[in-house]
Amino acid sequence: MAELKEQESADARGLNFVEQEVLADLQAGKNGARLSTRFPPEPNGYLHIGHAKAFCMDFGIAEKFGGTCNLRFDDTNPVKEDVEYVDAIREDIHWLGFDWGDREYYASDYFPQLFDLACRLIKEGKAYVDDQTSEQIAAQKGTPTEPGQASPYRDRTPEENLDLFLRMNAGEFEEGSRVLRAKIDMASDNMHFRDPIMYRIIKHPHHRTGTKWKVYPMYDFAHGQSDYFEGVTHSICTLEFVPHRPLYDYFVDELADETYRPRQIEFNRLNLTYTVMSKRKLLTLVKEGLVAGWDDPRMPTISAMRRRGYTPQSIKNFVDLIGYTKYEALNSVSLLEHAVRDDLNRIATRVMGVINPVKVVIDNYPADRVETVTMENNPEQPDSGVHEMPFSRELYIEREDFMENPPKKFFRLAPGSEVRLKGAYIIKCENVVKDADGNITEIHCTYDPDTLSGMPGANRKVKGTLHWVSAAHAVDAEARLYDRLFAVENPAAEPDRDFREMLNPDSLVVRQIKVEPFVAANARQGEKFQFQRIGYFTPDYDSTPEHLVFNRTIGLRDSWEKEQKKS
Ligand code: ATP
Ligand code: MG
């Protein structure tokens, strides 16, 4: 045992602060040395990358120390909640590789117990019904330096309070006309102790309990007790709940004994540059059609990232990279993109796709000849094999890879210059054909027949190498090129501007592209491609064999390392 402890404290050096606290509790034998966590999403929207940070902690720490993690839907506000969200939340957590077994719970399952506890507190003189409006109550709250004022209803008798509370729940009173408040201390230094609201009247039907309840508990009255009813030992949440912690403990004291009590630990939330993370704002984007839905690939939601082609591993790697601290920070979205590239580089199949095609005609190549060249599928994975690609007289290359009047260091194609077509021959530009408006329609070249792999000139060096597809064999596809949804680095830091004005107008560009036949033949959902020199692509949900649609997951150029050097 002593040996085990030593080993464990040695490991503690690599643990984040939450893990160290949990480990200390386990080693001290608290709660019978049991570890139980929960992830408590409110089903009022889809999960985003910030939630992923939270549940990687909740599930991850349970896995690490042999505990369990519950999924608890925090469904205490029927107005905003929906089963669509419940289903999406389950799918997203599973996709990231976590499982809650049969431990799927709902705060609404505890409504009876919470109601009983509220009645008990009323009888003990610890709670009262206040007939004031929420505005009046807020006006009496005081400030951090000035005490609040007592409500004129504060000293109602327990009998009167109980009668009113039962009638609130029976539906006798209008929404907003009365609340149940804890009777604690209107002069407390902690504003959350100034007679916090425990219950409010809501007449909207609940997605699980229907019209059974007319009063609904507030977060502070529901969360700690739900933890307690579930046997949760460590209730891990974000830093904004630090000032709520004494209240969490206050209500838990009404239930707990010395054998078991849950405790709250807080870490910093994830904030990302060029991103909004507020569910309310994300819902606005969806409702107003500013994006195509919760899983529009530009959204910061997990379902959007899945659709866009991010891998679960890359998201977990990102969460590991940013870590958990006790200080708020703004993380760079470039680091997330870096993690995505890193993982896709490892797994994506290398292919050719031309996103802004212009035709190349090789005048000295026989019109009826087709050769096949062999392409490596993934140099990072030695056993990933090769695939074949047709080569013929007419090809497509990127329009940007040709310049009629190039600057000095342009190593791509230009009149009189040579480039290698990746995996195939060296070609030389002879002349161009233009349409009436002066746009280039064809680039005429000659090829050096001696430069294919295995031939004497195979290793002849030229400065540029271009990707290409054979025109007759290429397959048409649609490419959706995504950029950051917001043009402003920290939209949350600009409270005076409507966040909709900060959207990036170029966050989606659609292109008609040409892909090699191998891509079309393998464009299954979930497949990951690297279009060489362009970026990582995956088939979109809209893609069909007749109409291929690819999402560009991310371009190849990594801005993270540059950002690091600057700072
Ligand atoms: P709401 O305003 O609707 O409460 P929320 O983002 O807090 O929004 P919840 O469903 O209550 O949504 O969140 C579930 C859990 O995820 C909470 O424990 C919360 O602390 C955590 N969480 C939410 N946003 C982030 C974030 N940006 N970073 C880390 N954790 C987060
Ligand atoms: Mg919340």
XYZ file of C-alpha atoms and ligand atoms in Angstrom:
599
model
C 0.000 0.000 0.000
C 2.789 2.423 0.953
C 4.510 1.455 -2.272
C 1.363 2.059 -4.253
C 0.965 5.475 -2.650
C 4.510 6.407 -3.541
C 3.938 5.333 -7.107
C 0.767 7.362 -7.191
C 2.332 10.504 -5.836
C 5.103 10.114 -8.387
C 2.458 10.026 -11.093
C 0.866 13.054 -9.533
C 3.579 15.194 -11.042
C 2.084 14.572 -14.493
C -1.479 15.171 -13.316
C -3.472 18.350 -13.739
C -4.718 20.087 -10.597
C -8.191 18.505 -10.701
C -6.675 15.042 -10.978
C -4.379 15.802 -8.061
C -7.322 16.885 -5.888
C -9.299 13.800 -6.813
C -6.315 11.546 -6.192
C -5.786 13.122 -2.766
C -9.432 12.445 -1.853
C -9.157 8.839 -3.003
C -5.952 8.329 -1.067
C -7.555 9.875 2.018
C -10.383 7.346 1.645
C -13.095 9.997 1.318
C -16.533 8.664 0.328
C -15.203 5.142 0.787
C -12.443 5.907 -1.753
C -15.101 5.982 -4.451
C -14.965 8.200 -7.556
C -18.118 9.198 -9.362
C -18.388 12.192 -11.708
C -21.126 13.489 -13.974
C -21.405 15.496 -17.152
C -24.483 17.733 -16.818
C -25.506 19.261 -20.164
C -28.679 21.244 -20.399
C -30.556 19.896 -23.457
C -31.130 23.379 -24.863
C -28.648 23.195 -27.749
C -25.955 21.070 -29.319
C -22.664 20.421 -27.567
C -19.684 22.511 -28.633
C -15.948 22.178 -28.273
C -16.113 23.843 -24.829
C -18.423 21.072 -23.639
C -15.943 18.573 -25.074
C -13.295 20.034 -22.800
C -15.673 19.550 -19.861
C -16.688 15.981 -20.618
C -13.163 14.873 -21.551
C -12.424 15.811 -17.937
C -15.539 14.204 -16.431
C -15.249 10.911 -18.315
C -11.461 10.988 -18.579
C -10.810 11.343 -14.888
C -13.267 8.565 -14.068
C -11.497 6.272 -16.542
C -8.109 7.219 -15.186
C -8.864 6.444 -11.550
C -11.283 3.538 -11.933
C -14.450 5.524 -11.266
C -17.653 6.073 -13.213
C -19.148 9.088 -14.971
C -22.889 9.689 -15.265
C -24.585 11.525 -18.075
C -27.094 13.805 -16.419
C -29.370 15.981 -18.471
C -29.864 19.169 -16.534
C -33.436 19.630 -17.712
C -34.772 22.153 -15.217
C -36.030 24.725 -17.718
C -38.784 23.219 -19.912
C -39.073 26.338 -22.063
C -35.793 25.867 -23.915
C -35.338 22.118 -23.874
C -36.008 19.527 -26.517
C -35.489 15.793 -27.184
C -33.669 16.635 -30.423
C -30.913 18.015 -28.227
C -30.912 14.986 -25.937
C -30.304 12.672 -28.899
C -27.593 14.891 -30.368
C -25.790 15.126 -27.033
C -25.703 11.342 -26.657
C -24.353 10.897 -30.186
C -21.629 13.498 -29.732
C -20.311 12.055 -26.473
C -20.242 8.563 -27.968
C -18.428 9.846 -31.020
C -15.639 11.108 -28.805
C -15.326 7.609 -27.400
C -16.977 7.960 -23.994
C -19.765 5.880 -22.535
C -21.977 6.238 -19.484
C -23.320 2.671 -19.536
C -26.756 2.575 -17.916
C -26.071 5.730 -15.920
C -28.197 8.142 -17.947
C -30.026 10.444 -15.576
C -32.197 13.529 -15.689
C -32.426 16.299 -13.136
C -36.176 16.010 -13.724
C -36.037 12.508 -12.180
C -35.262 14.268 -8.908
C -38.127 16.756 -9.023
C -40.089 14.804 -6.371
C -37.128 14.631 -3.976
C -36.232 18.264 -4.584
C -39.820 19.289 -3.962
C -39.871 17.321 -0.697
C -36.629 18.946 0.387
C -38.059 22.379 -0.409
C -41.145 21.604 1.697
C -38.914 20.469 4.535
C -36.863 23.675 4.384
C -40.095 25.711 4.421
C -41.290 23.864 7.519
C -37.943 24.488 9.190
C -38.216 28.217 8.484
C -35.369 28.114 5.940
C -37.372 29.100 2.882
C -40.232 31.483 2.103
C -42.516 32.487 -0.722
C -41.848 35.961 -2.032
C -44.685 37.716 -3.909
C -42.416 40.303 -5.480
C -41.423 40.450 -9.115
C -37.935 39.432 -10.147
C -37.160 43.131 -10.786
C -38.122 44.059 -7.230
C -36.068 41.199 -5.860
C -33.055 42.192 -7.945
C -33.380 45.814 -6.765
C -33.131 44.668 -3.149
C -30.054 42.497 -3.700
C -27.603 45.255 -2.708
C -24.063 45.318 -4.056
C -20.911 43.473 -3.038
C -20.143 46.339 -0.632
C -23.711 47.132 0.514
C -26.043 44.647 2.168
C -29.356 43.809 0.556
C -32.810 44.611 1.937
C -35.172 42.072 3.343
C -38.263 41.284 1.349
C -41.522 42.341 3.038
C -42.569 38.668 2.734
C -39.473 37.305 4.467
C -41.154 36.627 7.776
C -44.185 34.712 6.649
C -44.999 31.739 8.827
C -43.990 28.246 7.668
C -47.674 27.337 7.396
C -48.444 30.229 5.096
C -45.312 29.547 3.013
C -46.124 25.876 2.605
C -49.691 26.643 1.606
C -48.514 29.166 -0.988
C -45.798 26.890 -2.349
C -48.240 24.001 -2.820
C -50.649 26.356 -4.563
C -47.811 27.650 -6.767
C -47.270 24.091 -7.894
C -50.992 23.498 -8.308
C -51.016 26.200 -10.980
C -53.023 28.777 -9.025
C -50.617 31.636 -9.702
C -49.233 33.215 -12.812
C -45.657 32.860 -13.938
C -43.478 35.537 -12.370
C -45.971 36.344 -9.630
C -44.219 34.423 -6.839
C -40.972 32.554 -6.163
C -39.659 30.377 -3.379
C -36.478 31.764 -1.810
C -34.024 30.328 0.658
C -33.916 32.369 3.861
C -30.195 32.732 4.422
C -28.560 36.141 4.857
C -29.374 39.398 3.038
C -26.112 40.908 4.314
C -23.774 38.069 3.272
C -20.534 39.023 1.532
C -21.422 36.363 -1.002
C -24.249 37.734 -3.124
C -25.432 34.191 -3.848
C -26.358 33.863 -0.155
C -28.750 36.795 -0.216
C -31.883 34.673 -0.141
C -31.370 32.951 -3.503
C -34.369 31.858 -5.524
C -35.040 28.123 -5.235
C -38.149 27.714 -7.375
C -40.007 29.664 -10.021
C -43.380 29.099 -11.660
C -43.242 27.831 -15.269
C -46.367 26.631 -17.028
C -44.726 25.399 -20.210
C -44.907 21.569 -20.506
C -41.700 19.680 -19.798
C -40.244 17.285 -22.415
C -40.243 14.440 -19.857
C -42.634 15.289 -17.035
C -45.327 16.944 -19.134
C -47.625 19.207 -17.099
C -47.035 17.488 -13.747
C -45.038 20.393 -12.312
C -45.782 24.072 -12.309
C -42.724 25.004 -10.272
C -39.164 24.313 -11.409
C -35.980 24.410 -9.331
C -33.175 26.858 -10.063
C -29.699 25.548 -10.904
C -28.300 26.282 -7.439
C -31.047 24.371 -5.730
C -30.998 21.442 -8.162
C -27.390 20.750 -8.984
C -25.739 19.825 -5.702
C -28.729 17.822 -4.566
C -28.868 15.935 -7.859
C -25.192 15.147 -7.351
C -26.060 13.897 -3.892
C -29.023 11.758 -5.006
C -26.797 10.171 -7.659
C -23.868 9.471 -5.374
C -21.553 11.781 -7.302
C -18.332 12.415 -5.389
C -16.681 15.067 -7.552
C -18.797 17.635 -9.333
C -16.385 19.241 -11.767
C -17.482 22.442 -13.460
C -16.192 25.740 -14.796
C -14.772 28.729 -12.917
C -17.886 30.899 -13.036
C -19.319 28.536 -10.411
C -16.628 29.341 -7.835
C -18.845 31.913 -6.080
C -21.720 29.393 -6.132
C -19.684 26.779 -4.300
C -20.585 27.925 -0.749
C -24.243 27.722 -1.719
C -23.673 24.281 -3.240
C -22.209 23.232 0.114
C -24.996 24.962 2.059
C -27.732 22.940 0.332
C -25.700 19.718 0.376
C -25.371 20.171 4.154
C -29.119 19.725 4.364
C -28.729 16.189 3.008
C -25.224 14.861 3.599
C -23.828 13.025 6.585
C -20.218 12.214 7.479
C -20.099 9.057 5.309
C -20.677 10.766 1.962
C -20.776 14.217 0.432
C -20.102 15.493 -3.080
C -17.675 18.345 -3.651
C -17.408 20.888 -6.438
C -14.103 21.595 -8.244
C -13.781 24.278 -10.928
C -11.490 24.671 -13.955
C -11.194 27.325 -16.672
C -13.665 27.239 -19.502
C -12.555 27.021 -23.090
C -12.720 30.267 -25.040
C -11.519 30.220 -28.631
C -10.457 33.009 -30.959
C -12.746 33.760 -33.952
C -15.497 31.743 -32.266
C -18.608 32.327 -30.202
C -19.406 29.628 -27.685
C -22.608 30.945 -26.159
C -25.438 28.524 -26.851
C -27.836 31.420 -27.066
C -25.812 33.004 -29.884
C -25.330 29.683 -31.667
C -29.080 29.135 -31.523
C -29.586 32.593 -33.051
C -27.270 31.708 -35.945
C -29.282 28.547 -36.584
C -32.714 30.146 -36.194
C -31.921 33.117 -38.400
C -30.461 30.897 -41.103
C -27.039 32.542 -40.856
C -25.624 29.019 -40.901
C -27.186 25.880 -42.367
C -27.929 24.278 -38.984
C -26.274 23.149 -35.756
C -23.974 20.916 -37.770
C -23.019 23.502 -40.377
C -19.288 22.754 -40.665
C -18.408 26.326 -39.639
C -20.070 25.973 -36.234
C -17.996 25.193 -33.105
C -20.310 22.289 -32.286
C -19.088 18.731 -32.092
C -21.599 17.639 -34.732
C -20.280 20.349 -37.083
C -16.702 19.301 -36.510
C -17.618 15.685 -37.251
C -19.334 16.725 -40.472
C -16.406 18.911 -41.434
C -13.956 16.018 -41.054
C -12.316 16.645 -37.681
C -11.417 13.390 -35.942
C -12.308 12.567 -32.330
C -8.615 12.040 -31.682
C -7.722 15.530 -32.859
C -10.270 17.081 -30.512
C -8.957 15.060 -27.591
C -5.389 15.975 -28.485
C -6.363 19.633 -28.540
C -7.989 19.366 -25.119
C -4.793 17.773 -23.803
C -2.685 20.529 -25.339
C -4.617 23.382 -23.708
C -4.893 21.645 -20.336
C -6.949 22.580 -17.278
C -6.079 25.552 -15.095
C -7.652 27.904 -12.557
C -7.310 30.969 -14.780
C -9.513 32.151 -17.620
C -7.768 32.361 -20.982
C -8.474 32.766 -24.671
C -7.085 29.881 -26.685
C -6.081 30.246 -30.290
C -8.251 28.440 -32.811
C -4.990 27.884 -34.727
C -3.999 25.378 -32.070
C -7.197 23.423 -32.651
C -6.567 23.522 -36.392
C -2.995 22.418 -35.761
C -4.236 19.396 -33.825
C -6.664 18.561 -36.633
C -3.929 18.753 -39.284
C -1.607 16.708 -37.184
C -4.046 13.834 -36.891
C -5.221 14.026 -40.509
C -1.623 14.028 -41.712
C -1.290 10.699 -39.958
C -4.405 9.067 -41.408
C -5.536 10.829 -44.606
C -5.138 9.185 -48.023
C -3.097 11.303 -50.438
C -4.943 12.044 -53.655
C -5.209 14.671 -56.356
C -8.017 17.163 -56.667
C -7.916 20.421 -58.596
C -10.079 23.109 -57.040
C -9.695 25.842 -59.672
C -9.075 23.877 -62.853
C -7.473 25.097 -66.059
C -6.757 22.770 -68.966
C -3.280 21.660 -69.999
C -2.781 20.082 -73.441
C 0.442 18.149 -74.037
C 0.911 18.621 -77.767
C 3.561 15.927 -78.250
C 1.658 13.266 -76.266
C -0.391 10.847 -78.414
C -4.108 11.636 -78.295
C -5.166 8.029 -77.878
C -2.648 7.027 -75.222
C -3.473 6.526 -71.531
C -0.784 5.512 -69.060
C -1.202 4.644 -65.419
C 1.063 6.053 -62.794
C 1.289 4.804 -59.235
C 0.713 7.023 -56.214
C 1.590 6.378 -52.598
C -1.508 6.401 -50.380
C 0.157 7.756 -47.279
C 3.891 8.192 -46.688
C 3.159 8.358 -42.927
C 1.745 4.811 -43.010
C 4.178 2.445 -44.744
C 1.590 -0.325 -45.216
C -1.138 1.913 -46.625
C -0.223 0.853 -50.173
C -0.574 2.646 -53.483
C -3.244 3.447 -56.009
C -3.205 4.089 -59.724
C -3.963 7.243 -61.589
C -4.520 7.697 -65.328
C -2.315 10.088 -67.306
C -3.268 11.359 -70.760
C -2.759 14.158 -73.250
C -5.246 16.565 -71.632
C -5.034 17.363 -67.964
C -6.245 19.897 -65.406
C -3.973 21.854 -63.108
C -4.719 24.720 -60.702
C -5.179 28.053 -62.404
C -2.988 29.595 -59.671
C -0.147 27.293 -60.693
C 0.287 29.111 -63.974
C 1.375 32.713 -64.562
C 1.844 34.349 -67.898
C 4.141 37.040 -66.503
C 5.596 35.474 -63.384
C 7.658 37.309 -60.773
C 11.232 36.139 -60.202
C 10.710 33.399 -57.660
C 7.680 31.773 -59.257
C 8.661 28.116 -59.565
C 5.427 26.866 -61.008
C 4.356 26.849 -64.651
C 5.033 29.852 -66.934
C 5.769 30.313 -70.635
C 9.035 28.550 -71.448
C 9.433 27.074 -67.943
C 9.387 23.456 -66.795
C 7.625 21.746 -63.898
C 7.157 18.163 -62.847
C 3.648 16.753 -62.723
C 3.673 14.876 -59.461
C 4.288 11.174 -60.010
C 4.507 11.675 -63.793
C 6.462 13.595 -66.440
C 8.228 16.926 -66.657
C 6.348 19.317 -68.920
C 7.271 22.645 -70.483
C 4.843 25.431 -71.322
C 4.907 26.430 -74.983
C 1.971 28.830 -75.339
C -1.537 29.633 -74.141
C -4.972 29.933 -75.734
C -7.343 32.662 -74.534
C -11.020 33.395 -74.986
C -12.442 36.679 -76.270
C -12.217 38.211 -72.765
C -8.546 37.344 -72.445
C -9.031 34.473 -69.982
C -6.703 31.549 -70.446
C -8.634 28.495 -71.600
C -5.762 26.134 -72.479
C -2.106 25.919 -71.632
C -0.191 24.104 -74.339
C 2.862 22.149 -73.257
C 5.326 19.523 -74.404
C 6.500 16.680 -72.203
C 9.873 15.051 -71.789
C 9.145 11.326 -72.388
C 12.298 10.336 -70.527
C 11.246 11.608 -67.103
C 8.755 9.051 -65.782
C 9.708 6.953 -62.752
C 12.087 4.151 -63.802
C 13.392 6.058 -66.832
C 16.873 7.578 -67.166
C 15.552 11.120 -66.676
C 13.341 10.222 -63.743
C 15.488 12.159 -61.318
C 15.999 15.208 -63.467
C 15.441 18.178 -61.188
C 13.050 21.046 -61.845
C 12.027 23.590 -59.252
C 8.278 23.057 -59.144
C 6.009 20.034 -58.748
C 2.305 20.376 -59.474
C -0.732 18.235 -58.792
C -2.976 17.403 -61.721
C -5.780 15.149 -62.934
C -6.405 13.607 -66.346
C -9.204 15.593 -68.010
C -10.961 12.645 -69.619
C -10.908 10.616 -66.408
C -11.471 13.298 -63.792
C -14.768 13.363 -61.943
C -16.672 16.581 -61.279
C -17.387 17.434 -57.669
C -18.452 20.320 -55.493
C -16.029 21.559 -52.869
C -17.104 23.633 -49.881
C -14.171 25.665 -48.677
C -14.621 26.856 -45.105
C -12.934 29.638 -43.293
C -13.468 30.961 -39.761
C -17.064 31.918 -39.085
C -16.080 35.213 -37.433
C -13.805 37.883 -38.808
C -13.062 39.278 -35.340
C -10.513 37.674 -33.039
C -12.545 37.850 -29.861
C -16.224 38.499 -30.616
C -17.151 38.139 -26.933
C -14.913 41.116 -26.086
C -17.051 43.483 -28.184
C -20.273 43.754 -26.200
C -21.328 46.906 -28.048
C -21.389 45.224 -31.428
C -24.040 42.816 -32.603
C -22.209 39.525 -33.005
C -23.908 38.989 -36.364
C -22.012 41.969 -37.755
C -18.762 40.242 -36.959
C -19.417 37.227 -39.185
C -16.815 36.535 -41.850
C -18.554 37.049 -45.223
C -16.132 34.586 -46.866
C -16.561 31.764 -44.390
C -17.967 29.526 -47.148
C -16.809 29.448 -50.756
C -18.221 26.821 -53.116
C -16.131 25.590 -56.035
C -16.687 23.156 -58.884
C -13.633 20.948 -58.830
C -12.087 17.930 -60.594
C -10.942 14.876 -58.660
C -9.062 11.798 -59.735
C -11.253 8.672 -60.275
C -9.855 6.964 -57.149
C -11.388 9.725 -54.998
C -14.804 9.309 -56.578
C -14.625 5.537 -56.114
C -13.769 5.924 -52.421
C -15.911 8.909 -51.443
C -17.605 7.141 -48.559
C -18.869 9.010 -45.492
C -16.103 9.462 -42.962
C -13.298 8.947 -45.494
C -10.391 11.351 -45.031
C -8.398 12.633 -48.018
C -5.477 14.935 -48.410
C -5.827 16.698 -51.749
C -2.134 17.203 -52.276
C -0.911 20.787 -51.928
C -4.495 21.933 -51.144
C -5.780 20.561 -47.877
C -7.778 17.870 -46.133
C -11.192 16.958 -47.497
C -14.008 14.639 -46.523
C -17.299 13.776 -48.260
C -20.152 15.894 -46.920
C -23.474 14.358 -45.816
C -24.968 15.864 -48.999
C -22.595 13.870 -51.199
C -24.052 11.186 -53.503
C -22.331 9.085 -56.198
C -24.044 11.276 -58.816
C -23.168 14.554 -57.132
C -20.014 14.398 -55.063
C -19.659 17.044 -52.384
C -16.509 17.509 -50.335
C -15.923 19.628 -47.277
C -12.516 21.116 -46.937
C -11.755 20.222 -43.357
C -8.709 22.441 -43.199
C -6.029 23.836 -45.495
C -2.460 22.606 -45.328
C -0.798 25.762 -44.115
C -0.394 25.792 -40.361
C -0.585 29.219 -38.728
C 0.017 27.895 -35.202
C 3.790 27.648 -35.428
C 3.979 31.165 -36.872
C 1.774 32.495 -34.063
C 4.089 30.836 -31.570
C 7.166 32.482 -33.031
C 5.504 35.896 -32.932
C 4.611 35.679 -29.253
P -25.997 27.545 -20.646
O -25.764 28.988 -20.699
O -27.103 27.081 -21.507
O -25.994 26.951 -19.258
P -23.571 26.077 -20.942
O -22.608 26.223 -22.056
O -23.141 26.301 -19.562
O -24.729 26.997 -21.367
P -24.441 23.464 -20.137
O -25.231 22.497 -20.941
O -25.016 23.921 -18.854
O -24.220 24.680 -21.094
O -22.976 22.917 -19.946
C -22.707 21.623 -19.480
C -21.328 21.579 -18.879
O -20.348 22.003 -19.821
C -21.218 22.497 -17.666
O -20.590 21.775 -16.629
C -20.355 23.622 -18.146
O -19.548 24.119 -17.102
C -19.504 22.975 -19.252
N -19.126 23.972 -20.239
C -19.934 24.764 -20.951
N -19.227 25.599 -21.743
C -17.927 25.319 -21.534
C -16.693 25.837 -22.048
N -16.672 26.823 -22.943
N -15.547 25.290 -21.594
C -15.562 24.290 -20.709
N -16.674 23.762 -20.180
C -17.856 24.268 -20.579
Mg -24.851 25.838 -17.819
